Short mmCIF file of C-alpha atoms in Angstrom, two decimals:
data_model
loop_
_atom_site.label_atom_id
_atom_site.label_comp_id
_atom_site.label_asym_id
_atom_site.label_seq_id
_atom_site.Cartn_x
_atom_site.Cartn_y
_atom_site.Cartn_z
CA ASN C 21 0.00 0.00 0.00
CA ALA C 22 1.91 3.04 -1.29
CA GLY C 23 -0.36 5.75 0.20
CA VAL C 24 0.70 9.20 -1.04
CA THR C 25 3.81 9.39 -3.20
CA GLN C 26 5.66 12.49 -4.34
CA THR C 27 8.40 13.03 -6.88
CA PRO C 28 11.04 14.30 -6.89
CA LYS C 29 12.40 14.20 -3.34
CA PHE C 30 14.85 17.03 -3.96
CA ARG C 31 15.23 19.64 -6.67
CA ILE C 32 17.34 22.72 -7.27
CA LEU C 33 15.94 25.29 -9.68
CA LYS C 34 17.39 28.45 -11.11
CA ILE C 35 15.38 31.65 -10.86
CA GLY C 36 12.84 31.80 -13.68
CA GLN C 37 12.75 28.08 -14.38
CA SER C 38 9.55 26.05 -14.16
CA MET C 39 8.81 22.57 -12.86
CA THR C 40 6.02 20.23 -11.86
CA LEU C 41 5.86 18.43 -8.54
CA GLN C 42 4.06 15.14 -8.89
CA CYS C 43 1.65 13.68 -6.34
CA THR C 44 -0.23 10.39 -6.53
CA GLN C 45 -2.42 8.60 -4.01
CA ASP C 46 -3.82 5.10 -4.23
CA MET C 47 -6.46 5.34 -1.49
CA ASN C 48 -9.25 6.65 -3.74
CA HIS C 49 -9.48 9.84 -1.68
CA ASN C 50 -11.45 12.66 -3.21
CA TYR C 51 -9.75 15.44 -1.25
CA MET C 52 -6.15 16.33 -2.03
CA TYR C 53 -3.95 19.20 -0.87
CA TRP C 54 -0.65 20.93 -1.47
CA TYR C 55 1.14 22.58 1.42
CA ARG C 56 4.43 24.36 1.77
CA GLN C 57 6.52 24.33 4.91
CA ASP C 58 9.13 27.03 5.35
CA PRO C 59 12.02 26.40 7.75
CA GLY C 60 10.85 26.17 11.36
CA MET C 61 7.26 26.92 10.41
CA GLY C 62 3.96 25.14 10.12
CA LEU C 63 2.12 24.14 6.99
CA LYS C 64 0.49 26.65 4.67
CA LEU C 65 -2.13 25.52 2.19
CA ILE C 66 -1.32 26.34 -1.44
CA TYR C 67 -4.15 24.64 -3.36
CA TYR C 68 -6.66 21.93 -2.71
CA SER C 69 -9.05 19.75 -4.70
CA VAL C 70 -12.28 18.06 -3.69
CA GLY C 71 -12.42 15.80 -6.72
CA ALA C 72 -11.35 15.34 -10.33
CA GLY C 73 -11.80 18.57 -12.25
CA ILE C 74 -12.32 20.70 -9.13
CA THR C 75 -9.54 22.81 -7.62
CA ASP C 76 -9.39 25.94 -5.52
CA LYS C 77 -6.89 28.30 -3.97
CA GLY C 78 -5.65 28.03 -0.44
CA GLU C 79 -3.78 30.53 1.68
CA VAL C 80 -0.68 31.06 -0.52
CA PRO C 81 -1.49 30.25 -4.19
CA ASN C 82 0.53 32.95 -5.96
CA GLY C 83 3.19 31.52 -8.27
CA TYR C 84 1.61 28.07 -8.44
CA ASN C 85 -0.94 26.22 -10.53
CA VAL C 86 -2.65 22.85 -10.15
CA SER C 87 -4.80 20.47 -12.13
CA ARG C 88 -6.78 17.38 -11.18
CA SER C 89 -7.66 15.24 -14.17
CA THR C 90 -7.92 11.99 -12.18
CA THR C 91 -8.75 11.01 -8.61
CA GLU C 92 -5.23 9.69 -8.11
CA ASP C 93 -3.05 12.55 -9.38
CA PHE C 94 -2.69 16.14 -8.25
CA PRO C 95 0.39 17.83 -9.77
CA LEU C 96 1.64 21.24 -8.63
CA ARG C 97 3.19 23.50 -11.25
CA LEU C 98 5.69 26.23 -10.41
CA GLU C 99 6.02 28.88 -13.09
CA LEU C 100 8.94 31.32 -13.09
CA ALA C 101 10.53 30.05 -9.89
CA ALA C 102 11.58 32.65 -7.32
CA PRO C 103 13.83 32.35 -4.22
CA SER C 104 10.71 32.88 -2.06
CA GLN C 105 9.48 29.49 -3.28
CA THR C 106 12.37 27.71 -1.59
CA SER C 107 10.54 25.40 0.77
CA VAL C 108 9.48 21.84 1.48
CA TYR C 109 6.30 20.88 -0.34
CA PHE C 110 3.88 18.29 0.97
CA CYS C 111 1.02 16.66 -0.80
CA ALA C 112 -1.76 15.15 1.30
CA SER C 113 -5.08 13.43 0.86
CA THR C 114 -8.07 12.63 3.01
CA ASP C 115 -11.37 10.86 2.92
CA PRO C 116 -13.88 13.27 4.49
CA GLN C 117 -16.35 10.40 4.88
CA GLY C 118 -13.87 8.57 7.07
CA THR C 119 -11.65 9.62 9.95
CA TYR C 120 -10.72 13.05 8.55
CA GLU C 121 -7.08 12.05 8.96
CA GLN C 122 -4.72 13.61 6.45
CA TYR C 123 -2.27 11.24 4.79
CA PHE C 124 0.94 12.95 3.77
CA GLY C 125 3.52 12.25 1.14
CA PRO C 126 7.24 12.30 2.07
CA GLY C 127 7.72 15.86 0.83
CA THR C 128 9.82 17.55 -1.85
CA ARG C 129 12.64 19.86 -0.82
CA LEU C 130 12.92 22.62 -3.40
CA THR C 131 15.69 25.18 -3.54
CA VAL C 132 15.54 28.13 -5.93
CA THR C 133 18.85 29.94 -6.47
CA ALA B 1424 -11.92 32.44 11.58
CA GLN B 1425 -10.47 29.27 13.00
CA THR B 1426 -7.00 29.45 14.53
CA VAL B 1427 -4.66 27.00 16.22
CA THR B 1428 -2.04 28.22 18.67
CA GLN B 1429 0.93 26.32 20.00
CA SER B 1430 2.61 28.55 22.53
CA GLN B 1431 5.72 26.41 23.18
CA PRO B 1432 8.17 26.69 20.27
CA GLU B 1433 10.65 24.31 21.91
CA MET B 1434 10.63 21.84 24.76
CA SER B 1435 12.94 19.21 26.14
CA VAL B 1436 12.38 16.22 28.37
CA GLN B 1437 14.57 13.55 29.90
CA GLU B 1438 14.21 10.04 28.57
CA ALA B 1439 11.51 8.07 30.46
CA GLU B 1440 9.91 11.26 31.80
CA THR B 1441 6.52 12.70 30.90
CA VAL B 1442 5.97 15.86 28.88
CA THR B 1443 2.86 17.82 27.90
CA LEU B 1444 2.57 19.90 24.74
CA SER B 1445 -0.06 22.63 24.68
CA CYS B 1446 -2.49 23.56 21.95
CA THR B 1447 -5.42 25.96 21.95
CA TYR B 1448 -7.83 26.65 19.15
CA ASP B 1449 -10.58 29.05 18.33
CA THR B 1450 -13.75 28.07 16.52
CA SER B 1451 -17.48 28.64 16.57
CA GLU B 1452 -18.12 25.19 15.12
CA ASN B 1453 -19.54 22.38 17.21
CA ASN B 1454 -18.53 19.34 15.16
CA TYR B 1455 -14.83 19.15 14.50
CA TYR B 1456 -11.73 17.02 14.72
CA LEU B 1457 -8.41 17.65 16.41
CA PHE B 1458 -5.12 15.99 15.58
CA TRP B 1459 -1.55 15.79 16.72
CA TYR B 1460 0.99 15.10 14.00
CA LYS B 1461 4.63 14.22 14.53
CA GLN B 1462 7.34 15.28 12.09
CA PRO B 1463 10.70 13.61 12.82
CA PRO B 1464 13.92 14.68 11.08
CA SER B 1465 12.91 12.49 8.14
CA ARG B 1466 10.21 15.13 7.41
CA GLN B 1467 7.44 12.56 7.12
CA MET B 1468 4.22 13.75 8.77
CA ILE B 1469 2.85 11.01 11.01
CA LEU B 1470 -0.52 11.04 12.77
CA VAL B 1471 -0.04 10.56 16.50
CA ILE B 1472 -3.57 10.84 17.80
CA ARG B 1473 -6.97 12.24 16.87
CA GLN B 1474 -10.00 13.40 18.82
CA GLU B 1475 -13.57 13.93 17.71
CA ALA B 1476 -15.12 16.92 19.42
CA TYR B 1477 -18.37 15.11 20.16
CA LYS B 1478 -16.55 12.49 22.22
CA GLN B 1479 -16.06 13.46 25.83
CA GLN B 1480 -13.57 10.69 26.48
CA ASN B 1481 -9.96 11.68 25.90
CA ALA B 1482 -8.19 9.74 23.16
CA THR B 1483 -5.20 7.55 24.00
CA GLU B 1484 -2.70 5.72 21.82
CA ASN B 1485 -0.19 3.73 23.84
CA ARG B 1486 2.15 6.29 25.46
CA PHE B 1487 0.28 9.23 23.93
CA SER B 1488 -2.85 10.74 25.40
CA VAL B 1489 -4.72 14.00 25.11
CA ASN B 1490 -6.43 16.31 27.53
CA PHE B 1491 -9.36 17.68 25.55
CA GLN B 1492 -11.15 20.57 27.22
CA LYS B 1493 -13.89 21.60 24.79
CA ALA B 1494 -15.18 24.56 26.75
CA ALA B 1495 -11.68 25.94 27.16
CA LYS B 1496 -10.81 25.05 23.54
CA SER B 1497 -7.69 23.30 24.69
CA PHE B 1498 -6.13 20.12 23.28
CA SER B 1499 -2.86 19.17 24.97
CA LEU B 1500 -0.74 16.11 24.18
CA LYS B 1501 0.87 14.09 26.94
CA ILE B 1502 3.76 11.80 26.12
CA SER B 1503 4.55 9.30 28.85
CA ASP B 1504 7.81 7.36 29.22
CA SER B 1505 9.47 9.60 26.61
CA GLN B 1506 11.81 7.85 24.21
CA LEU B 1507 14.66 9.18 22.08
CA GLY B 1508 12.56 8.38 19.02
CA ASP B 1509 9.96 10.89 20.18
CA THR B 1510 12.34 13.71 19.26
CA ALA B 1511 10.46 15.57 16.54
CA MET B 1512 8.38 18.57 15.64
CA TYR B 1513 4.79 18.18 16.84
CA PHE B 1514 1.90 19.94 15.11
CA CYS B 1515 -1.58 20.42 16.44
CA ALA B 1516 -4.28 20.57 13.73
CA PHE B 1517 -7.99 21.24 13.50
CA SER B 1518 -10.64 20.41 10.94
CA TYR B 1519 -14.37 20.83 11.09
CA SER B 1520 -16.98 18.56 9.67
CA GLY B 1521 -18.17 19.31 6.16
CA THR B 1522 -15.17 21.29 5.01
CA TYR B 1523 -11.92 20.69 3.22
CA LYS B 1524 -10.03 22.94 5.56
CA TYR B 1525 -7.28 21.93 8.00
CA ILE B 1526 -5.61 24.49 10.20
CA PHE B 1527 -2.18 23.70 11.56
CA GLY B 1528 -0.38 25.28 14.46
CA THR B 1529 3.20 26.50 14.13
CA GLY B 1530 4.58 23.46 15.91
CA THR B 1531 6.53 22.55 19.03
CA ARG B 1532 10.02 21.18 18.66
CA LEU B 1533 10.51 18.43 21.24
CA LYS B 1534 13.90 17.07 22.15
CA VAL B 1535 14.20 13.96 24.29
CA LEU B 1536 17.48 13.92 26.21
CA ALA B 1537 19.38 10.73 27.04
#
């Protein structure tokens, strides 16, 4: 049972480059989330999705885009990377009909220089 | 607006001792869920314990237990017989029924000393 998987684990980007962080879950959860965690801080919600084809902004969406074409996948796109986007990114999913527990991926450490 | 406050940025405890991490929250909702997540140096977020607001009985999971005071909007985590492997960042989180939204506190860094 893989749970929530994220790729890559680490990435270094130059300012202005773009990339996509991949997230896949195999638990058939409708709700999926992207968070960022800055050093020594808590989690801030970037985007979330309540099902395929439905996405919405969270607390800090600027500089990011998402899509949800399937229940399993929820990629996060960074356009024109900036040093302020240096962070650890977590993908998570939950089944709101169940325990409300969030299941997290292992995270992606992104550095923009 | 819902908020979660963890007022202890850092704590330390001797191995085998007991430690309590504090968490307070603010909400006008009646049906909600509270969580404690552990984040060890590996970065993986791990659920430690959860509490449904409608349950008066405090949740327990082995060495971990909570003191849930609904009227005071307080949700503290007690770790008994602390182990070196408990060294981690601990996050308190809140979610209310019928919404996508999870609110996380800023975390408490716990260090267990040998």
